[in-house]
Amino acid sequence: MKQEAFVARHAAEWTEFEAWLVARGDSPREARLKQAQWHGLRDEDVPARYRRLCQQLALARSRGYSPQVVERLQALTQRGHAVFYRAPPPQWRRALEFFLADFPRLVRAQRGCLLAALLLFVVPLVGSFVAVQISPELIYSVYEPGAVAGMEEMYDPADPQRKLGRESGDDLAMFGFYVMNNVSIALRTFASGLIAGVGTIFVLVMNGLMIGGVAGHLQGVGHGDPFWRFVAGHSAPELTAIVLAGAAGLRIGLDLVAPGRRRRVDALIEGGKVGAKLCLGIFAMLVFAAFVEAFWSSIGWIPAMVKFTVGGVLWTLTLLWLALGGRSGSANAAPPRDPLSARPRMAGPGDPKLAASRQGRQRDASP
């Protein structure tokens, strides 16, 4: 093939690849921010385009094309190599990106399981709260009388000098206790999903019944003010983390019971990986909740208005984080599917992805 025909055939590809390097290859952060505005070469097509560029460079050299053509291809392949094989970002940056963007995207991808876990937790919570208001003796069907008396003592409004929600222990010791307690609840909620999801359903329902029952009883006996002041601060990260752990448990339970077209073991491994990533974010939320509970929620002299304002701000930030985090880079992300909202399907003759894949292989085969 003559040089003129070779250049005319591939010049558009070279220009397109060069534009991608300028717009998206030089600064990953800027590329993520401008993801929605980019309409050029797709990121997922860049590796194949880079391989074709290397083949074209080898052909240009072997055919003795002019130095200008060879140098242009050499420059493009070197810039592409620098993008593909540059040093990965530091660990702290990867961790920050995970919590700010990857984790919220992963949570949203499990929206079916998340909605189911939310209902399994909130409905019993509200139901037991209302039931105890109507029939106060129902609290003793969930708790022993001694435990009920202990909770009444912890939230006794006649003892304003006492730390809210505590029997003993300093802040640091209680921080460690809250971390262990919260994490153990979340792990039980997630891991019990291996019992076909039944364990997770039981843990969610029981936690809803117990929390709603306590809240209803303390409200009914006149201890509601210190109780609500205590839970307002840490309720957002703690309760949200429990629901997320329930969603992760339901996900792994569904992968076990209904793997779809996948092998059961493959579905279980996939669900386990998703659950493990969710647990990382859940653990961070529970540590934060324990910190707030130990060093803020237990302070009794802070006015109720301040406590409720802080609680409202934390609820708002938590919901905004999960709803909007990673939205700008959502096109690059490919979170695992949610078995409650998506089902696998086979590629057929009319599948546009199959046609695009065939066209891509044909392009790769021709130099």
Short mmCIF file of C-alpha atoms in Angstrom, two decimals:
data_model
loop_
_atom_site.label_atom_id
_atom_site.label_comp_id
_atom_site.label_asym_id
_atom_site.label_seq_id
_atom_site.Cartn_x
_atom_site.Cartn_y
_atom_site.Cartn_z
CA MET A 1 0.00 0.00 0.00
CA LYS A 2 1.30 3.43 -0.92
CA GLN A 3 1.91 5.96 1.82
CA GLU A 4 -0.79 8.35 0.61
CA ALA A 5 -3.44 5.65 0.72
CA PHE A 6 -2.23 4.47 4.12
CA VAL A 7 -2.43 7.98 5.58
CA ALA A 8 -5.81 8.68 3.99
CA ARG A 9 -7.20 5.45 5.40
CA HIS A 10 -6.05 5.95 8.99
CA ALA A 11 -5.64 9.72 9.48
CA ALA A 12 -9.08 10.10 11.04
CA GLU A 13 -8.24 7.43 13.65
CA TRP A 14 -4.98 9.18 14.53
CA THR A 15 -6.72 12.54 14.92
CA GLU A 16 -9.42 11.00 17.08
CA PHE A 17 -6.87 9.25 19.31
CA GLU A 18 -4.84 12.44 19.65
CA ALA A 19 -7.97 14.38 20.67
CA TRP A 20 -8.68 11.75 23.34
CA LEU A 21 -5.15 12.08 24.71
CA VAL A 22 -5.53 15.85 25.00
CA ALA A 23 -9.04 15.83 26.48
CA ARG A 24 -8.98 12.76 28.73
CA GLY A 25 -5.51 11.28 28.90
CA ASP A 26 -3.51 14.13 30.39
CA SER A 27 -5.58 14.74 33.55
CA PRO A 28 -7.84 11.95 34.89
CA ARG A 29 -9.42 14.34 37.40
CA GLU A 30 -10.35 16.86 34.74
CA ALA A 31 -11.53 14.03 32.51
CA ARG A 32 -13.95 12.85 35.22
CA LEU A 33 -15.29 16.36 35.74
CA LYS A 34 -15.93 16.80 32.00
CA GLN A 35 -17.23 13.29 31.37
CA ALA A 36 -20.69 14.49 30.39
CA GLN A 37 -19.33 16.97 27.84
CA TRP A 38 -17.05 14.48 26.05
CA HIS A 39 -18.43 13.07 22.78
CA GLY A 40 -15.26 11.76 21.14
CA LEU A 41 -13.57 8.36 21.31
CA ARG A 42 -15.08 6.25 24.08
CA ASP A 43 -12.77 5.28 26.95
CA GLU A 44 -13.53 1.58 26.57
CA ASP A 45 -12.44 1.70 22.88
CA VAL A 46 -9.08 3.30 23.61
CA PRO A 47 -7.07 0.09 24.37
CA ALA A 48 -8.08 -1.47 21.03
CA ARG A 49 -7.31 1.79 19.22
CA TYR A 50 -3.88 1.91 20.89
CA ARG A 51 -3.09 -1.64 19.73
CA ARG A 52 -4.07 -0.71 16.17
CA LEU A 53 -1.83 2.33 16.36
CA CYS A 54 1.14 0.14 17.35
CA GLN A 55 0.42 -2.17 14.40
CA GLN A 56 0.26 0.81 12.03
CA LEU A 57 3.59 2.10 13.37
CA ALA A 58 5.21 -1.27 12.71
CA LEU A 59 3.78 -1.33 9.17
CA ALA A 60 4.99 2.22 8.47
CA ARG A 61 8.51 1.29 9.51
CA SER A 62 8.57 -1.99 7.60
CA ARG A 63 7.26 -0.33 4.40
CA GLY A 64 9.75 2.53 4.59
CA TYR A 65 7.21 5.38 4.82
CA SER A 66 8.45 8.95 5.23
CA PRO A 67 9.99 10.06 8.57
CA GLN A 68 7.07 12.47 9.12
CA VAL A 69 4.54 9.66 9.13
CA VAL A 70 6.70 7.40 11.29
CA GLU A 71 7.47 10.19 13.77
CA ARG A 72 3.79 11.10 14.13
CA LEU A 73 2.84 7.50 14.85
CA GLN A 74 5.83 7.14 17.19
CA ALA A 75 4.74 10.24 19.14
CA LEU A 76 1.16 9.03 19.45
CA THR A 77 2.17 5.56 20.67
CA GLN A 78 4.58 7.05 23.21
CA ARG A 79 1.87 9.34 24.61
CA GLY A 80 -0.56 6.43 24.71
CA HIS A 81 2.02 4.26 26.49
CA ALA A 82 2.55 7.00 29.08
CA VAL A 83 -1.19 7.10 29.78
CA PHE A 84 -1.68 3.34 30.04
CA TYR A 85 1.41 2.56 32.10
CA ARG A 86 1.79 5.62 34.30
CA ALA A 87 2.15 5.16 38.04
CA PRO A 88 -1.15 4.50 39.85
CA PRO A 89 -2.46 7.21 42.19
CA PRO A 90 -1.36 7.02 45.85
CA GLN A 91 -3.32 4.83 48.24
CA TRP A 92 -4.88 7.73 50.14
CA ARG A 93 -6.23 9.17 46.88
CA ARG A 94 -7.66 5.82 45.80
CA ALA A 95 -9.28 5.42 49.22
CA LEU A 96 -10.75 8.93 49.03
CA GLU A 97 -12.12 8.27 45.53
CA PHE A 98 -13.67 5.03 46.75
CA PHE A 99 -15.56 6.65 49.62
CA LEU A 100 -16.59 9.76 47.69
CA ALA A 101 -17.52 8.19 44.36
CA ASP A 102 -17.18 4.40 44.01
CA PHE A 103 -19.06 3.49 47.19
CA PRO A 104 -22.13 5.69 46.49
CA ARG A 105 -22.25 4.33 42.92
CA LEU A 106 -22.10 0.77 44.26
CA VAL A 107 -24.91 1.51 46.72
CA ARG A 108 -27.13 2.97 43.99
CA ALA A 109 -26.45 -0.06 41.79
CA GLN A 110 -28.08 -2.22 44.50
CA ARG A 111 -31.24 -0.13 44.61
CA GLY A 112 -33.58 -3.14 44.52
CA CYS A 113 -31.94 -4.85 47.49
CA LEU A 114 -31.59 -1.48 49.20
CA LEU A 115 -35.31 -0.77 48.95
CA ALA A 116 -36.16 -4.25 50.26
CA ALA A 117 -33.76 -3.84 53.22
CA LEU A 118 -35.18 -0.40 53.99
CA LEU A 119 -38.74 -1.74 54.13
CA LEU A 120 -37.71 -4.75 56.23
CA PHE A 121 -36.14 -2.41 58.76
CA VAL A 122 -38.40 0.64 58.80
CA VAL A 123 -41.81 -1.07 58.75
CA PRO A 124 -41.18 -3.12 61.94
CA LEU A 125 -39.55 -0.07 63.55
CA VAL A 126 -42.54 2.19 62.97
CA GLY A 127 -44.98 -0.62 63.71
CA SER A 128 -43.45 -1.49 67.08
CA PHE A 129 -43.23 2.21 68.02
CA VAL A 130 -46.94 2.64 67.37
CA ALA A 131 -47.85 -0.69 69.00
CA VAL A 132 -46.05 0.18 72.24
CA GLN A 133 -47.84 3.52 72.33
CA ILE A 134 -51.16 1.67 72.15
CA SER A 135 -50.24 -1.28 74.40
CA PRO A 136 -47.21 -0.38 76.61
CA GLU A 137 -46.89 -3.92 77.98
CA LEU A 138 -45.78 -5.13 74.53
CA ILE A 139 -42.28 -3.86 75.29
CA TYR A 140 -41.83 -6.82 77.64
CA SER A 141 -42.36 -9.21 74.75
CA VAL A 142 -39.14 -7.86 73.20
CA TYR A 143 -37.05 -7.00 76.31
CA GLU A 144 -36.66 -8.44 79.80
CA PRO A 145 -38.01 -6.23 82.62
CA GLY A 146 -34.47 -5.64 83.92
CA ALA A 147 -33.32 -4.37 80.52
CA VAL A 148 -36.32 -2.05 80.31
CA ALA A 149 -35.55 -0.64 83.78
CA GLY A 150 -31.91 -0.10 82.78
CA MET A 151 -32.91 1.91 79.70
CA GLU A 152 -35.30 4.03 81.75
CA GLU A 153 -32.42 4.82 84.13
CA MET A 154 -30.04 5.76 81.29
CA TYR A 155 -32.51 8.28 79.88
CA ASP A 156 -33.95 9.55 83.15
CA PRO A 157 -34.73 13.28 82.65
CA ALA A 158 -34.65 13.77 86.46
CA ASP A 159 -30.85 13.24 86.41
CA PRO A 160 -29.51 16.03 84.10
CA GLN A 161 -25.89 15.55 85.27
CA ARG A 162 -25.77 12.00 83.96
CA LYS A 163 -24.33 11.31 80.52
CA LEU A 164 -27.06 10.39 78.07
CA GLY A 165 -27.38 6.76 77.06
CA ARG A 166 -24.67 5.41 79.37
CA GLU A 167 -24.28 3.41 82.51
CA SER A 168 -20.50 3.85 82.90
CA GLY A 169 -17.19 4.33 81.04
CA ASP A 170 -15.29 7.32 79.67
CA ASP A 171 -15.63 8.61 76.11
CA LEU A 172 -12.66 6.72 74.66
CA ALA A 173 -13.67 3.40 76.21
CA MET A 174 -17.23 3.84 75.02
CA PHE A 175 -15.96 4.71 71.53
CA GLY A 176 -14.28 1.30 71.36
CA PHE A 177 -17.41 -0.37 72.73
CA TYR A 178 -19.67 1.33 70.19
CA VAL A 179 -17.35 0.38 67.31
CA MET A 180 -17.37 -3.30 68.30
CA ASN A 181 -21.12 -3.32 68.92
CA ASN A 182 -22.05 -1.56 65.68
CA VAL A 183 -19.66 -3.60 63.55
CA SER A 184 -20.87 -6.87 65.05
CA ILE A 185 -24.50 -5.98 64.20
CA ALA A 186 -23.55 -5.04 60.63
CA LEU A 187 -21.52 -8.22 60.13
CA ARG A 188 -24.36 -10.38 61.44
CA THR A 189 -26.77 -8.61 59.12
CA PHE A 190 -24.50 -9.14 56.10
CA ALA A 191 -23.12 -12.62 56.79
CA SER A 192 -26.51 -14.10 57.68
CA GLY A 193 -27.47 -13.46 54.05
CA LEU A 194 -25.64 -16.72 53.29
CA ILE A 195 -28.65 -18.53 54.78
CA ALA A 196 -30.52 -17.83 51.54
CA GLY A 197 -31.15 -14.28 52.73
CA VAL A 198 -33.42 -15.50 55.55
CA GLY A 199 -30.89 -14.59 58.23
CA THR A 200 -30.58 -11.03 56.96
CA ILE A 201 -34.36 -10.63 56.87
CA PHE A 202 -34.60 -11.87 60.47
CA VAL A 203 -31.85 -9.54 61.73
CA LEU A 204 -33.34 -6.51 59.97
CA VAL A 205 -36.84 -7.18 61.27
CA MET A 206 -35.65 -7.86 64.83
CA ASN A 207 -33.49 -4.71 64.90
CA GLY A 208 -36.45 -2.69 63.65
CA LEU A 209 -38.73 -4.17 66.30
CA MET A 210 -36.23 -3.60 69.12
CA ILE A 211 -35.28 -0.04 68.19
CA GLY A 212 -38.90 0.97 67.57
CA GLY A 213 -40.00 -0.71 70.80
CA VAL A 214 -37.40 1.09 72.91
CA ALA A 215 -38.19 4.44 71.31
CA GLY A 216 -41.92 3.91 71.82
CA HIS A 217 -41.53 2.86 75.45
CA LEU A 218 -39.23 5.73 76.42
CA GLN A 219 -41.51 8.19 74.66
CA GLY A 220 -44.51 6.73 76.48
CA VAL A 221 -42.97 6.94 79.98
CA GLY A 222 -41.81 10.55 79.52
CA HIS A 223 -38.11 9.88 78.79
CA GLY A 224 -38.39 10.80 75.14
CA ASP A 225 -36.51 14.12 75.30
CA PRO A 226 -33.13 12.73 76.48
CA PHE A 227 -33.53 9.68 74.24
CA TRP A 228 -34.12 11.68 71.06
CA ARG A 229 -31.32 14.10 71.98
CA PHE A 230 -29.00 11.10 72.36
CA VAL A 231 -29.83 9.36 69.07
CA ALA A 232 -30.22 12.46 66.87
CA GLY A 233 -26.50 12.89 66.18
CA HIS A 234 -25.38 9.37 65.25
CA SER A 235 -28.65 8.00 63.88
CA ALA A 236 -27.91 8.93 60.25
CA PRO A 237 -24.64 7.00 59.74
CA GLU A 238 -25.63 4.15 62.10
CA LEU A 239 -29.13 3.36 60.82
CA THR A 240 -28.11 3.91 57.20
CA ALA A 241 -25.19 1.51 57.65
CA ILE A 242 -27.49 -1.17 59.08
CA VAL A 243 -29.80 -0.87 56.05
CA LEU A 244 -26.82 -1.02 53.68
CA ALA A 245 -25.52 -4.12 55.46
CA GLY A 246 -28.99 -5.62 55.00
CA ALA A 247 -28.90 -4.80 51.28
CA ALA A 248 -25.50 -6.49 50.98
CA GLY A 249 -26.83 -9.55 52.79
CA LEU A 250 -29.91 -9.73 50.57
CA ARG A 251 -27.71 -9.40 47.51
CA ILE A 252 -25.54 -12.36 48.45
CA GLY A 253 -28.63 -14.34 49.43
CA LEU A 254 -30.24 -13.71 46.04
CA ASP A 255 -27.06 -14.66 44.22
CA LEU A 256 -27.13 -17.92 46.13
CA VAL A 257 -30.83 -18.70 45.56
CA ALA A 258 -31.31 -17.26 42.06
CA PRO A 259 -27.97 -17.13 40.21
CA GLY A 260 -29.67 -16.74 36.83
CA ARG A 261 -27.60 -17.97 33.89
CA ARG A 262 -24.42 -17.95 35.96
CA ARG A 263 -23.03 -20.92 37.84
CA ARG A 264 -24.08 -20.73 41.48
CA VAL A 265 -20.50 -20.57 42.69
CA ASP A 266 -19.69 -17.76 40.23
CA ALA A 267 -22.76 -15.83 41.31
CA LEU A 268 -21.81 -16.30 44.95
CA ILE A 269 -18.26 -15.10 44.33
CA GLU A 270 -19.55 -12.06 42.46
CA GLY A 271 -22.01 -11.25 45.23
CA GLY A 272 -19.29 -11.71 47.83
CA LYS A 273 -17.02 -9.23 46.09
CA VAL A 274 -19.78 -6.64 45.94
CA GLY A 275 -20.65 -7.29 49.58
CA ALA A 276 -17.01 -6.95 50.64
CA LYS A 277 -16.76 -3.55 48.94
CA LEU A 278 -20.00 -2.44 50.56
CA CYS A 279 -18.71 -3.58 53.95
CA LEU A 280 -15.67 -1.29 53.60
CA GLY A 281 -17.93 1.73 53.32
CA ILE A 282 -20.28 0.42 55.99
CA PHE A 283 -17.37 -0.05 58.39
CA ALA A 284 -16.26 3.56 57.85
CA MET A 285 -19.82 4.79 58.48
CA LEU A 286 -20.07 2.78 61.71
CA VAL A 287 -16.72 4.05 63.01
CA PHE A 288 -17.91 7.60 62.36
CA ALA A 289 -21.23 6.84 64.04
CA ALA A 290 -19.39 5.43 67.08
CA PHE A 291 -17.23 8.56 67.26
CA VAL A 292 -20.28 10.83 67.24
CA GLU A 293 -22.07 8.60 69.76
CA ALA A 294 -19.13 8.57 72.16
CA PHE A 295 -18.00 12.19 72.01
CA TRP A 296 -21.17 14.11 71.07
CA SER A 297 -24.43 12.24 71.58
CA SER A 298 -23.78 11.48 75.26
CA ILE A 299 -23.29 15.14 76.25
CA GLY A 300 -26.36 16.04 78.26
CA TRP A 301 -25.99 19.81 78.67
CA ILE A 302 -26.18 20.66 74.94
CA PRO A 303 -29.63 22.11 74.09
CA ALA A 304 -32.03 19.93 72.17
CA MET A 305 -32.21 22.41 69.29
CA VAL A 306 -28.46 22.10 68.68
CA LYS A 307 -28.59 18.30 68.88
CA PHE A 308 -31.49 18.08 66.43
CA THR A 309 -29.88 20.58 64.03
CA VAL A 310 -26.66 18.58 63.93
CA GLY A 311 -28.67 15.39 63.42
CA GLY A 312 -30.59 16.96 60.55
CA VAL A 313 -27.38 18.15 58.91
CA LEU A 314 -25.84 14.68 59.16
CA TRP A 315 -28.96 13.06 57.70
CA THR A 316 -28.91 15.54 54.81
CA LEU A 317 -25.19 15.02 54.11
CA THR A 318 -25.53 11.22 54.28
CA LEU A 319 -28.43 11.12 51.83
CA LEU A 320 -26.79 13.60 49.46
CA TRP A 321 -23.55 11.63 49.55
CA LEU A 322 -25.25 8.36 48.66
CA ALA A 323 -27.55 9.95 46.06
CA LEU A 324 -25.05 12.20 44.27
CA GLY A 325 -21.59 10.79 45.00
CA GLY A 326 -19.74 9.74 41.82
CA ARG A 327 -22.44 11.05 39.49
CA SER A 328 -19.91 12.88 37.28
CA GLY A 329 -17.97 9.68 36.60
CA SER A 330 -20.92 7.34 36.35
CA ALA A 331 -20.38 6.75 32.65
CA ASN A 332 -16.98 5.22 33.32
CA ALA A 333 -18.16 3.06 36.17
CA ALA A 334 -19.65 -0.36 35.64
CA PRO A 335 -21.11 -1.37 39.00
CA PRO A 336 -22.35 -4.92 39.36
CA ARG A 337 -25.95 -5.41 38.39
CA ASP A 338 -28.71 -5.60 40.96
CA PRO A 339 -30.57 -8.90 40.67
CA LEU A 340 -33.80 -7.20 41.75
CA SER A 341 -33.64 -4.60 38.99
CA ALA A 342 -31.78 -6.28 36.11
CA ARG A 343 -31.64 -9.74 34.62
CA PRO A 344 -28.91 -11.14 32.35
CA ARG A 345 -29.80 -11.72 28.72
CA MET A 346 -28.21 -13.47 25.76
CA ALA A 347 -26.85 -11.53 22.80
CA GLY A 348 -28.97 -12.18 19.74
CA PRO A 349 -28.89 -11.35 16.04
CA GLY A 350 -30.50 -7.96 16.68
CA ASP A 351 -28.29 -6.99 19.59
CA PRO A 352 -26.50 -3.68 18.74
CA LYS A 353 -23.66 -4.52 21.15
CA LEU A 354 -23.02 -7.77 19.30
CA ALA A 355 -22.92 -5.92 15.97
CA ALA A 356 -20.56 -3.30 17.36
CA SER A 357 -18.30 -6.05 18.74
CA ARG A 358 -18.14 -7.77 15.35
CA GLN A 359 -17.32 -4.48 13.63
CA GLY A 360 -14.59 -3.82 16.15
CA ARG A 361 -13.00 -7.24 15.52
CA GLN A 362 -13.12 -6.64 11.78
CA ARG A 363 -11.40 -3.28 12.18
CA ASP A 364 -8.72 -4.83 14.41
CA ALA A 365 -8.06 -7.54 11.82
CA SER A 366 -7.34 -5.02 9.04
CA PRO A 367 -4.11 -2.93 9.39
#
